[in-house]
Amino acid sequence: MCCTWNECMDNSSGGLEQTQPEGLQKKYVKVGIGQMAAAGRETVLKTTGLGSCVGVILYDGKGAAGMIHIMLPEVHTAVHGCVNRWKYADPAVDDLVAHLIDKGCCPGNLKAKIAGGAHMLSVKVRSRLIRIGERNVRAVKHRLSSHGIPVIAEDTGGRNGRSILFNVETSQMIIKTGGGELQL
């Protein structure tokens, strides 16, 4: 059985902000930097402050989805010691895929929507090491490809920060920027 998630509102990363405005039936779950959340049909996942960071949404179109807010491309660049794996594209994508499969999603049904990866520095930088946004997007796409997960929609690059709202029930992603709103 694939993804009947009435019982599956799982906030395994801890510390997630959950709000439900008066009169609305949707639960809003805010995913911060280095956090992951998985949710069922009656939820809107949201993340804010995506500059060079990338917001990744995995969903099955049947009422199950997960979101991660990635800050850097590879965990091997981390300073040794206690590391939050979900700040890095490679382990974060792998962990979210595994988590959704553990919760009943069929791997072949998973799809991705991504946003972020902007170049936020005002100076023109040629160094690939400094262009973190581009590297984050590349790393996310590489990990998704290794799992056979297609990127259905994206809004990446540029110089604008973004926020994402993802309605799990409709699989609609709304991207907010200083210049307006985009629905994917």
PDB file of N, CA and C in Angstrom, residues 59-118:
ATOM      1  N   TYR A  59       7.241  14.506  -3.027  1.00  0.00           N
ATOM      2  CA  TYR A  59       5.831  14.187  -2.837  1.00  0.00           C
ATOM      3  C   TYR A  59       5.438  13.059  -3.775  1.00  0.00           C
ATOM      4  N   ASP A  60       4.326  12.418  -3.445  1.00  0.00           N
ATOM      5  CA  ASP A  60       3.860  11.300  -4.274  1.00  0.00           C
ATOM      6  C   ASP A  60       2.570  11.608  -5.023  1.00  0.00           C
ATOM      7  N   GLY A  61       1.982  12.773  -4.795  1.00  0.00           N
ATOM      8  CA  GLY A  61       0.739  13.137  -5.466  1.00  0.00           C
ATOM      9  C   GLY A  61      -0.479  12.431  -4.905  1.00  0.00           C
ATOM     10  N   LYS A  62      -0.298  11.671  -3.830  1.00  0.00           N
ATOM     11  CA  LYS A  62      -1.397  10.924  -3.215  1.00  0.00           C
ATOM     12  C   LYS A  62      -1.612  11.340  -1.765  1.00  0.00           C
ATOM     13  N   GLY A  63      -1.089  12.504  -1.404  1.00  0.00           N
ATOM     14  CA  GLY A  63      -1.333  13.007  -0.061  1.00  0.00           C
ATOM     15  C   GLY A  63      -0.190  12.827   0.910  1.00  0.00           C
ATOM     16  N   ALA A  64       1.015  12.604   0.419  1.00  0.00           N
ATOM     17  CA  ALA A  64       2.183  12.499   1.294  1.00  0.00           C
ATOM     18  C   ALA A  64       3.300  13.351   0.708  1.00  0.00           C
ATOM     19  N   ALA A  65       4.034  14.028   1.587  1.00  0.00           N
ATOM     20  CA  ALA A  65       5.136  14.871   1.125  1.00  0.00           C
ATOM     21  C   ALA A  65       6.123  15.097   2.253  1.00  0.00           C
ATOM     22  N   GLY A  66       7.299  15.540   1.867  1.00  0.00           N
ATOM     23  CA  GLY A  66       8.317  15.920   2.826  1.00  0.00           C
ATOM     24  C   GLY A  66       9.082  17.113   2.302  1.00  0.00           C
ATOM     25  N   MET A  67       9.669  17.871   3.222  1.00  0.00           N
ATOM     26  CA  MET A  67      10.446  19.054   2.845  1.00  0.00           C
ATOM     27  C   MET A  67      11.725  19.092   3.658  1.00  0.00           C
ATOM     28  N   ILE A  68      12.796  19.550   3.006  1.00  0.00           N
ATOM     29  CA  ILE A  68      14.055  19.820   3.692  1.00  0.00           C
ATOM     30  C   ILE A  68      14.545  21.202   3.267  1.00  0.00           C
ATOM     31  N   HIS A  69      15.291  21.846   4.154  1.00  0.00           N
ATOM     32  CA  HIS A  69      15.877  23.167   3.893  1.00  0.00           C
ATOM     33  C   HIS A  69      17.391  22.982   3.976  1.00  0.00           C
ATOM     34  N   ILE A  70      18.020  22.919   2.802  1.00  0.00           N
ATOM     35  CA  ILE A  70      19.441  22.588   2.685  1.00  0.00           C
ATOM     36  C   ILE A  70      20.273  23.863   2.608  1.00  0.00           C
ATOM     37  N   MET A  71      21.392  23.859   3.327  1.00  0.00           N
ATOM     38  CA  MET A  71      22.251  25.029   3.386  1.00  0.00           C
ATOM     39  C   MET A  71      23.528  24.883   2.552  1.00  0.00           C
ATOM     40  N   LEU A  72      24.080  23.682   2.483  1.00  0.00           N
ATOM     41  CA  LEU A  72      25.359  23.456   1.807  1.00  0.00           C
ATOM     42  C   LEU A  72      25.311  22.180   0.967  1.00  0.00           C
ATOM     43  N   PRO A  73      26.199  22.069  -0.040  1.00  0.00           N
ATOM     44  CA  PRO A  73      26.099  20.937  -0.967  1.00  0.00           C
ATOM     45  C   PRO A  73      26.579  19.586  -0.435  1.00  0.00           C
ATOM     46  N   GLU A  74      27.738  19.543   0.217  1.00  0.00           N
ATOM     47  CA  GLU A  74      28.289  18.237   0.597  1.00  0.00           C
ATOM     48  C   GLU A  74      28.685  18.211   2.066  1.00  0.00           C
ATOM     49  N   VAL A  75      28.356  17.103   2.717  1.00  0.00           N
ATOM     50  CA  VAL A  75      28.679  16.965   4.136  1.00  0.00           C
ATOM     51  C   VAL A  75      30.186  16.844   4.354  1.00  0.00           C
ATOM     52  N   HIS A  76      30.937  16.350   3.373  1.00  0.00           N
ATOM     53  CA  HIS A  76      32.383  16.185   3.576  1.00  0.00           C
ATOM     54  C   HIS A  76      33.095  17.527   3.759  1.00  0.00           C
ATOM     55  N   THR A  77      32.422  18.631   3.461  1.00  0.00           N
ATOM     56  CA  THR A  77      33.013  19.950   3.678  1.00  0.00           C
ATOM     57  C   THR A  77      32.825  20.431   5.118  1.00  0.00           C
ATOM     58  N   ALA A  78      32.072  19.687   5.908  1.00  0.00           N
ATOM     59  CA  ALA A  78      31.769  20.095   7.284  1.00  0.00           C
ATOM     60  C   ALA A  78      32.994  19.949   8.180  1.00  0.00           C
ATOM     61  N   VAL A  79      33.060  20.807   9.183  1.00  0.00           N
ATOM     62  CA  VAL A  79      34.087  20.685  10.202  1.00  0.00           C
ATOM     63  C   VAL A  79      33.747  19.451  11.024  1.00  0.00           C
ATOM     64  N   HIS A  80      34.760  18.693  11.385  1.00  0.00           N
ATOM     65  CA  HIS A  80      34.524  17.463  12.148  1.00  0.00           C
ATOM     66  C   HIS A  80      33.872  17.771  13.490  1.00  0.00           C
ATOM     67  N   GLY A  81      33.122  16.836  13.969  1.00  0.00           N
ATOM     68  CA  GLY A  81      32.409  16.997  15.226  1.00  0.00           C
ATOM     69  C   GLY A  81      30.935  16.748  15.004  1.00  0.00           C
ATOM     70  N   CYS A  82      30.132  17.371  15.809  1.00  0.00           N
ATOM     71  CA  CYS A  82      28.685  17.203  15.715  1.00  0.00           C
ATOM     72  C   CYS A  82      28.168  17.947  14.484  1.00  0.00           C
ATOM     73  N   VAL A  83      27.586  17.194  13.551  1.00  0.00           N
ATOM     74  CA  VAL A  83      27.127  17.771  12.289  1.00  0.00           C
ATOM     75  C   VAL A  83      25.638  17.512  12.122  1.00  0.00           C
ATOM     76  N   ASN A  84      24.898  18.546  11.770  1.00  0.00           N
ATOM     77  CA  ASN A  84      23.490  18.378  11.417  1.00  0.00           C
ATOM     78  C   ASN A  84      23.441  17.931   9.959  1.00  0.00           C
ATOM     79  N   ARG A  85      23.192  16.649   9.741  1.00  0.00           N
ATOM     80  CA  ARG A  85      23.201  16.054   8.396  1.00  0.00           C
ATOM     81  C   ARG A  85      22.233  16.749   7.453  1.00  0.00           C
ATOM     82  N   TRP A  86      21.160  17.303   7.968  1.00  0.00           N
ATOM     83  CA  TRP A  86      20.117  17.849   7.108  1.00  0.00           C
ATOM     84  C   TRP A  86      20.434  19.247   6.588  1.00  0.00           C
ATOM     85  N   LYS A  87      21.599  19.782   6.955  1.00  0.00           N
ATOM     86  CA  LYS A  87      22.051  21.035   6.346  1.00  0.00           C
ATOM     87  C   LYS A  87      22.706  20.783   4.989  1.00  0.00           C
ATOM     88  N   TYR A  88      23.033  19.533   4.700  1.00  0.00           N
ATOM     89  CA  TYR A  88      23.819  19.172   3.520  1.00  0.00           C
ATOM     90  C   TYR A  88      22.989  18.361   2.534  1.00  0.00           C
ATOM     91  N   ALA A  89      23.123  18.686   1.248  1.00  0.00           N
ATOM     92  CA  ALA A  89      22.288  18.075   0.205  1.00  0.00           C
ATOM     93  C   ALA A  89      22.392  16.557   0.161  1.00  0.00           C
ATOM     94  N   ASP A  90      23.605  16.020   0.209  1.00  0.00           N
ATOM     95  CA  ASP A  90      23.738  14.580  -0.003  1.00  0.00           C
ATOM     96  C   ASP A  90      23.034  13.747   1.074  1.00  0.00           C
ATOM     97  N   PRO A  91      23.322  13.920   2.357  1.00  0.00           N
ATOM     98  CA  PRO A  91      22.604  13.088   3.330  1.00  0.00           C
ATOM     99  C   PRO A  91      21.148  13.506   3.526  1.00  0.00           C
ATOM    100  N   ALA A  92      20.845  14.794   3.371  1.00  0.00           N
ATOM    101  CA  ALA A  92      19.467  15.255   3.603  1.00  0.00           C
ATOM    102  C   ALA A  92      18.501  14.646   2.599  1.00  0.00           C
ATOM    103  N   VAL A  93      18.858  14.670   1.316  1.00  0.00           N
ATOM    104  CA  VAL A  93      17.983  14.074   0.301  1.00  0.00           C
ATOM    105  C   VAL A  93      17.846  12.576   0.548  1.00  0.00           C
ATOM    106  N   ASP A  94      18.966  11.907   0.823  1.00  0.00           N
ATOM    107  CA  ASP A  94      18.920  10.464   1.087  1.00  0.00           C
ATOM    108  C   ASP A  94      18.009  10.146   2.274  1.00  0.00           C
ATOM    109  N   ASP A  95      18.139  10.922   3.350  1.00  0.00           N
ATOM    110  CA  ASP A  95      17.331  10.675   4.549  1.00  0.00           C
ATOM    111  C   ASP A  95      15.847  10.934   4.299  1.00  0.00           C
ATOM    112  N   LEU A  96      15.516  11.981   3.544  1.00  0.00           N
ATOM    113  CA  LEU A  96      14.109  12.269   3.266  1.00  0.00           C
ATOM    114  C   LEU A  96      13.494  11.176   2.399  1.00  0.00           C
ATOM    115  N   VAL A  97      14.220  10.719   1.392  1.00  0.00           N
ATOM    116  CA  VAL A  97      13.724   9.618   0.552  1.00  0.00           C
ATOM    117  C   VAL A  97      13.463   8.387   1.419  1.00  0.00           C
ATOM    118  N   ALA A  98      14.434   8.019   2.243  1.00  0.00           N
ATOM    119  CA  ALA A  98      14.281   6.840   3.109  1.00  0.00           C
ATOM    120  C   ALA A  98      13.102   7.008   4.059  1.00  0.00           C
ATOM    121  N   HIS A  99      12.941   8.205   4.613  1.00  0.00           N
ATOM    122  CA  HIS A  99      11.853   8.466   5.561  1.00  0.00           C
ATOM    123  C   HIS A  99      10.487   8.308   4.891  1.00  0.00           C
ATOM    124  N   LEU A 100      10.340   8.859   3.687  1.00  0.00           N
ATOM    125  CA  LEU A 100       9.058   8.752   2.981  1.00  0.00           C
ATOM    126  C   LEU A 100       8.756   7.305   2.598  1.00  0.00           C
ATOM    127  N   ILE A 101       9.765   6.568   2.199  1.00  0.00           N
ATOM    128  CA  ILE A 101       9.566   5.149   1.874  1.00  0.00           C
ATOM    129  C   ILE A 101       9.179   4.377   3.133  1.00  0.00           C
ATOM    130  N   ASP A 102       9.857   4.669   4.259  1.00  0.00           N
ATOM    131  CA  ASP A 102       9.503   4.022   5.534  1.00  0.00           C
ATOM    132  C   ASP A 102       8.058   4.297   5.924  1.00  0.00           C
ATOM    133  N   LYS A 103       7.548   5.466   5.551  1.00  0.00           N
ATOM    134  CA  LYS A 103       6.174   5.833   5.888  1.00  0.00           C
ATOM    135  C   LYS A 103       5.155   5.309   4.883  1.00  0.00           C
ATOM    136  N   GLY A 104       5.612   4.566   3.866  1.00  0.00           N
ATOM    137  CA  GLY A 104       4.679   3.913   2.956  1.00  0.00           C
ATOM    138  C   GLY A 104       4.649   4.413   1.532  1.00  0.00           C
ATOM    139  N   CYS A 105       5.456   5.403   1.198  1.00  0.00           N
ATOM    140  CA  CYS A 105       5.471   5.891  -0.187  1.00  0.00           C
ATOM    141  C   CYS A 105       6.163   4.889  -1.104  1.00  0.00           C
ATOM    142  N   CYS A 106       5.642   4.758  -2.301  1.00  0.00           N
ATOM    143  CA  CYS A 106       6.285   3.928  -3.323  1.00  0.00           C
ATOM    144  C   CYS A 106       7.396   4.753  -3.966  1.00  0.00           C
ATOM    145  N   PRO A 107       8.634   4.250  -3.968  1.00  0.00           N
ATOM    146  CA  PRO A 107       9.752   5.028  -4.512  1.00  0.00           C
ATOM    147  C   PRO A 107       9.521   5.510  -5.943  1.00  0.00           C
ATOM    148  N   GLY A 108       8.898   4.701  -6.771  1.00  0.00           N
ATOM    149  CA  GLY A 108       8.662   5.070  -8.162  1.00  0.00           C
ATOM    150  C   GLY A 108       7.655   6.191  -8.346  1.00  0.00           C
ATOM    151  N   ASN A 109       6.899   6.523  -7.290  1.00  0.00           N
ATOM    152  CA  ASN A 109       5.902   7.600  -7.374  1.00  0.00           C
ATOM    153  C   ASN A 109       6.430   8.953  -6.910  1.00  0.00           C
ATOM    154  N   LEU A 110       7.623   8.975  -6.312  1.00  0.00           N
ATOM    155  CA  LEU A 110       8.138  10.230  -5.766  1.00  0.00           C
ATOM    156  C   LEU A 110       8.565  11.190  -6.872  1.00  0.00           C
ATOM    157  N   LYS A 111       8.226  12.462  -6.663  1.00  0.00           N
ATOM    158  CA  LYS A 111       8.588  13.553  -7.562  1.00  0.00           C
ATOM    159  C   LYS A 111       9.147  14.686  -6.698  1.00  0.00           C
ATOM    160  N   ALA A 112       9.877  15.598  -7.336  1.00  0.00           N
ATOM    161  CA  ALA A 112      10.485  16.700  -6.588  1.00  0.00           C
ATOM    162  C   ALA A 112      10.121  18.052  -7.185  1.00  0.00           C
ATOM    163  N   LYS A 113      10.042  19.032  -6.298  1.00  0.00           N
ATOM    164  CA  LYS A 113       9.974  20.444  -6.665  1.00  0.00           C
ATOM    165  C   LYS A 113      11.029  21.130  -5.810  1.00  0.00           C
ATOM    166  N   ILE A 114      11.793  22.038  -6.424  1.00  0.00           N
ATOM    167  CA  ILE A 114      12.867  22.699  -5.691  1.00  0.00           C
ATOM    168  C   ILE A 114      12.848  24.204  -5.951  1.00  0.00           C
ATOM    169  N   ALA A 115      13.380  24.952  -4.989  1.00  0.00           N
ATOM    170  CA  ALA A 115      13.499  26.403  -5.143  1.00  0.00           C
ATOM    171  C   ALA A 115      14.652  26.894  -4.285  1.00  0.00           C
ATOM    172  N   GLY A 116      15.253  27.988  -4.714  1.00  0.00           N
ATOM    173  CA  GLY A 116      16.359  28.593  -3.980  1.00  0.00           C
ATOM    174  C   GLY A 116      17.618  28.601  -4.824  1.00  0.00           C
ATOM    175  N   GLY A 117      18.753  28.518  -4.155  1.00  0.00           N
ATOM    176  CA  GLY A 117      20.023  28.469  -4.866  1.00  0.00           C
ATOM    177  C   GLY A 117      20.421  29.779  -5.517  1.00  0.00           C
ATOM    178  N   ALA A 118      20.011  30.889  -4.932  1.00  0.00           N
ATOM    179  CA  ALA A 118      20.335  32.201  -5.497  1.00  0.00           C
ATOM    180  C   ALA A 118      21.796  32.559  -5.230  1.00  0.00           C
TER     181      ALA A 118
END
